[in-house]
Amino acid sequence: MAETLDIEALLSHGRAASHPVALRGGRSIGFDGFCARVRAWQAVISPVTGARLALHHEDSCEFAAALLAAWQLGRCVVLPADARPSTAERLRGRVDAFLGDFPADVAPLH
């Protein structure tokens, strides 16, 4: 059976910088690279007022980093099945910000 990891402990104590976390375009992303993406998303999310964030990202590594960043900042994350304009329109007024691959008219944060 695979080893389970406490995400908070993993991020606070770390792993080897090169420990692979994800693949993107055939290249491995190490633990340090993933943590850098989490910090980058925290910087994007921190100024947002309100707690509810809609998140949709086609890149699974970016999705995971954004989700973890939002959770660490104590935000509630809404995970729609898609980012179509009709979905974004239904979410408008129910969330405080959009993260990731949403239509430009809802001003998604990247």
mmCIF file with all atom_site columns, C-alpha atoms in Angstrom, residues 16-91:
data_model
loop_
_atom_site.group_PDB
_atom_site.id
_atom_site.type_symbol
_atom_site.label_atom_id
_atom_site.label_alt_id
_atom_site.label_comp_id
_atom_site.label_asym_id
_atom_site.label_entity_id
_atom_site.label_seq_id
_atom_site.pdbx_PDB_ins_code
_atom_site.Cartn_x
_atom_site.Cartn_y
_atom_site.Cartn_z
_atom_site.occupancy
_atom_site.B_iso_or_equiv
_atom_site.pdbx_formal_charge
_atom_site.auth_seq_id
_atom_site.auth_comp_id
_atom_site.auth_asym_id
_atom_site.auth_atom_id
_atom_site.pdbx_PDB_model_num
ATOM 1  C CA . ALA A 1 16 ? 14.327  16.651 -1.294  1.00 0.00 ? 16 ALA A CA 1
ATOM 2  C CA . ALA A 1 17 ? 14.070  19.600 -3.670  1.00 0.00 ? 17 ALA A CA 1
ATOM 3  C CA . SER A 1 18 ? 14.214  17.314 -6.676  1.00 0.00 ? 18 SER A CA 1
ATOM 4  C CA . HIS A 1 19 ? 11.629  14.824 -5.363  1.00 0.00 ? 19 HIS A CA 1
ATOM 5  C CA . PRO A 1 20 ? 9.229   14.515 -8.332  1.00 0.00 ? 20 PRO A CA 1
ATOM 6  C CA . VAL A 1 21 ? 5.712   15.820 -7.746  1.00 0.00 ? 21 VAL A CA 1
ATOM 7  C CA . ALA A 1 22 ? 4.249   16.127 -11.251 1.00 0.00 ? 22 ALA A CA 1
ATOM 8  C CA . LEU A 1 23 ? 4.989   15.932 -14.949 1.00 0.00 ? 23 LEU A CA 1
ATOM 9  C CA . ARG A 1 24 ? 4.401   18.850 -17.292 1.00 0.00 ? 24 ARG A CA 1
ATOM 10 C CA . GLY A 1 25 ? 5.184   18.598 -20.979 1.00 0.00 ? 25 GLY A CA 1
ATOM 11 C CA . GLY A 1 26 ? 7.254   15.479 -20.374 1.00 0.00 ? 26 GLY A CA 1
ATOM 12 C CA . ARG A 1 27 ? 9.388   17.230 -17.742 1.00 0.00 ? 27 ARG A CA 1
ATOM 13 C CA . SER A 1 28 ? 9.369   16.421 -14.057 1.00 0.00 ? 28 SER A CA 1
ATOM 14 C CA . ILE A 1 29 ? 8.410   19.127 -11.573 1.00 0.00 ? 29 ILE A CA 1
ATOM 15 C CA . GLY A 1 30 ? 10.230  18.703 -8.280  1.00 0.00 ? 30 GLY A CA 1
ATOM 16 C CA . PHE A 1 31 ? 8.993   19.401 -4.782  1.00 0.00 ? 31 PHE A CA 1
ATOM 17 C CA . ASP A 1 32 ? 10.702  22.793 -4.745  1.00 0.00 ? 32 ASP A CA 1
ATOM 18 C CA . GLY A 1 33 ? 9.046   23.770 -8.014  1.00 0.00 ? 33 GLY A CA 1
ATOM 19 C CA . PHE A 1 34 ? 5.634   22.722 -6.724  1.00 0.00 ? 34 PHE A CA 1
ATOM 20 C CA . CYS A 1 35 ? 6.123   24.672 -3.479  1.00 0.00 ? 35 CYS A CA 1
ATOM 21 C CA . ALA A 1 36 ? 7.109   27.707 -5.547  1.00 0.00 ? 36 ALA A CA 1
ATOM 22 C CA . ARG A 1 37 ? 3.821   27.409 -7.471  1.00 0.00 ? 37 ARG A CA 1
ATOM 23 C CA . VAL A 1 38 ? 1.880   27.180 -4.171  1.00 0.00 ? 38 VAL A CA 1
ATOM 24 C CA . ARG A 1 39 ? 3.610   30.356 -2.944  1.00 0.00 ? 39 ARG A CA 1
ATOM 25 C CA . ALA A 1 40 ? 2.892   32.102 -6.254  1.00 0.00 ? 40 ALA A CA 1
ATOM 26 C CA . TRP A 1 41 ? -0.802  31.227 -5.967  1.00 0.00 ? 41 TRP A CA 1
ATOM 27 C CA . GLN A 1 42 ? -0.825  32.439 -2.368  1.00 0.00 ? 42 GLN A CA 1
ATOM 28 C CA . ALA A 1 43 ? 0.480   35.796 -3.584  1.00 0.00 ? 43 ALA A CA 1
ATOM 29 C CA . VAL A 1 44 ? -2.313  35.947 -6.166  1.00 0.00 ? 44 VAL A CA 1
ATOM 30 C CA . ILE A 1 45 ? -5.054  34.890 -3.720  1.00 0.00 ? 45 ILE A CA 1
ATOM 31 C CA . SER A 1 46 ? -3.996  36.844 -0.620  1.00 0.00 ? 46 SER A CA 1
ATOM 32 C CA . PRO A 1 47 ? -5.281  40.262 -1.759  1.00 0.00 ? 47 PRO A CA 1
ATOM 33 C CA . VAL A 1 48 ? -8.713  38.857 -2.664  1.00 0.00 ? 48 VAL A CA 1
ATOM 34 C CA . THR A 1 49 ? -11.396 39.960 -0.257  1.00 0.00 ? 49 THR A CA 1
ATOM 35 C CA . GLY A 1 50 ? -13.976 37.306 0.478   1.00 0.00 ? 50 GLY A CA 1
ATOM 36 C CA . ALA A 1 51 ? -13.629 33.639 1.187   1.00 0.00 ? 51 ALA A CA 1
ATOM 37 C CA . ARG A 1 52 ? -15.280 31.858 -1.771  1.00 0.00 ? 52 ARG A CA 1
ATOM 38 C CA . LEU A 1 53 ? -13.143 31.143 -4.807  1.00 0.00 ? 53 LEU A CA 1
ATOM 39 C CA . ALA A 1 54 ? -14.104 29.253 -7.964  1.00 0.00 ? 54 ALA A CA 1
ATOM 40 C CA . LEU A 1 55 ? -11.193 27.190 -9.277  1.00 0.00 ? 55 LEU A CA 1
ATOM 41 C CA . HIS A 1 56 ? -10.836 25.456 -12.611 1.00 0.00 ? 56 HIS A CA 1
ATOM 42 C CA . HIS A 1 57 ? -7.498  24.748 -14.229 1.00 0.00 ? 57 HIS A CA 1
ATOM 43 C CA . GLU A 1 58 ? -6.716  22.398 -17.098 1.00 0.00 ? 58 GLU A CA 1
ATOM 44 C CA . ASP A 1 59 ? -3.163  21.857 -15.802 1.00 0.00 ? 59 ASP A CA 1
ATOM 45 C CA . SER A 1 60 ? -3.414  19.408 -12.902 1.00 0.00 ? 60 SER A CA 1
ATOM 46 C CA . CYS A 1 61 ? -0.223  20.670 -11.235 1.00 0.00 ? 61 CYS A CA 1
ATOM 47 C CA . GLU A 1 62 ? -1.439  24.282 -11.313 1.00 0.00 ? 62 GLU A CA 1
ATOM 48 C CA . PHE A 1 63 ? -4.846  23.122 -10.098 1.00 0.00 ? 63 PHE A CA 1
ATOM 49 C CA . ALA A 1 64 ? -3.266  21.312 -7.128  1.00 0.00 ? 64 ALA A CA 1
ATOM 50 C CA . ALA A 1 65 ? -1.014  24.262 -6.291  1.00 0.00 ? 65 ALA A CA 1
ATOM 51 C CA . ALA A 1 66 ? -3.891  26.754 -6.443  1.00 0.00 ? 66 ALA A CA 1
ATOM 52 C CA . LEU A 1 67 ? -6.162  24.506 -4.384  1.00 0.00 ? 67 LEU A CA 1
ATOM 53 C CA . LEU A 1 68 ? -3.530  23.990 -1.707  1.00 0.00 ? 68 LEU A CA 1
ATOM 54 C CA . ALA A 1 69 ? -2.715  27.710 -1.623  1.00 0.00 ? 69 ALA A CA 1
ATOM 55 C CA . ALA A 1 70 ? -6.380  28.619 -1.190  1.00 0.00 ? 70 ALA A CA 1
ATOM 56 C CA . TRP A 1 71 ? -6.869  26.069 1.570   1.00 0.00 ? 71 TRP A CA 1
ATOM 57 C CA . GLN A 1 72 ? -3.762  27.280 3.384   1.00 0.00 ? 72 GLN A CA 1
ATOM 58 C CA . LEU A 1 73 ? -5.197  30.802 3.267   1.00 0.00 ? 73 LEU A CA 1
ATOM 59 C CA . GLY A 1 74 ? -8.440  29.550 4.802   1.00 0.00 ? 74 GLY A CA 1
ATOM 60 C CA . ARG A 1 75 ? -10.539 30.042 1.671   1.00 0.00 ? 75 ARG A CA 1
ATOM 61 C CA . CYS A 1 76 ? -13.543 27.993 0.574   1.00 0.00 ? 76 CYS A CA 1
ATOM 62 C CA . VAL A 1 77 ? -13.016 26.607 -2.922  1.00 0.00 ? 77 VAL A CA 1
ATOM 63 C CA . VAL A 1 78 ? -15.835 25.907 -5.373  1.00 0.00 ? 78 VAL A CA 1
ATOM 64 C CA . LEU A 1 79 ? -14.848 23.317 -7.985  1.00 0.00 ? 79 LEU A CA 1
ATOM 65 C CA . PRO A 1 80 ? -17.065 23.543 -11.069 1.00 0.00 ? 80 PRO A CA 1
ATOM 66 C CA . ALA A 1 81 ? -16.872 20.738 -13.619 1.00 0.00 ? 81 ALA A CA 1
ATOM 67 C CA . ASP A 1 82 ? -15.970 23.155 -16.399 1.00 0.00 ? 82 ASP A CA 1
ATOM 68 C CA . ALA A 1 83 ? -15.113 26.780 -17.068 1.00 0.00 ? 83 ALA A CA 1
ATOM 69 C CA . ARG A 1 84 ? -17.631 27.509 -19.813 1.00 0.00 ? 84 ARG A CA 1
ATOM 70 C CA . PRO A 1 85 ? -19.112 30.995 -19.933 1.00 0.00 ? 85 PRO A CA 1
ATOM 71 C CA . SER A 1 86 ? -22.509 29.680 -18.798 1.00 0.00 ? 86 SER A CA 1
ATOM 72 C CA . THR A 1 87 ? -20.912 28.047 -15.761 1.00 0.00 ? 87 THR A CA 1
ATOM 73 C CA . ALA A 1 88 ? -19.029 31.222 -14.890 1.00 0.00 ? 88 ALA A CA 1
ATOM 74 C CA . GLU A 1 89 ? -22.235 33.221 -15.240 1.00 0.00 ? 89 GLU A CA 1
ATOM 75 C CA . ARG A 1 90 ? -24.066 30.896 -12.819 1.00 0.00 ? 90 ARG A CA 1
ATOM 76 C CA . LEU A 1 91 ? -21.228 31.281 -10.319 1.00 0.00 ? 91 LEU A CA 1
#
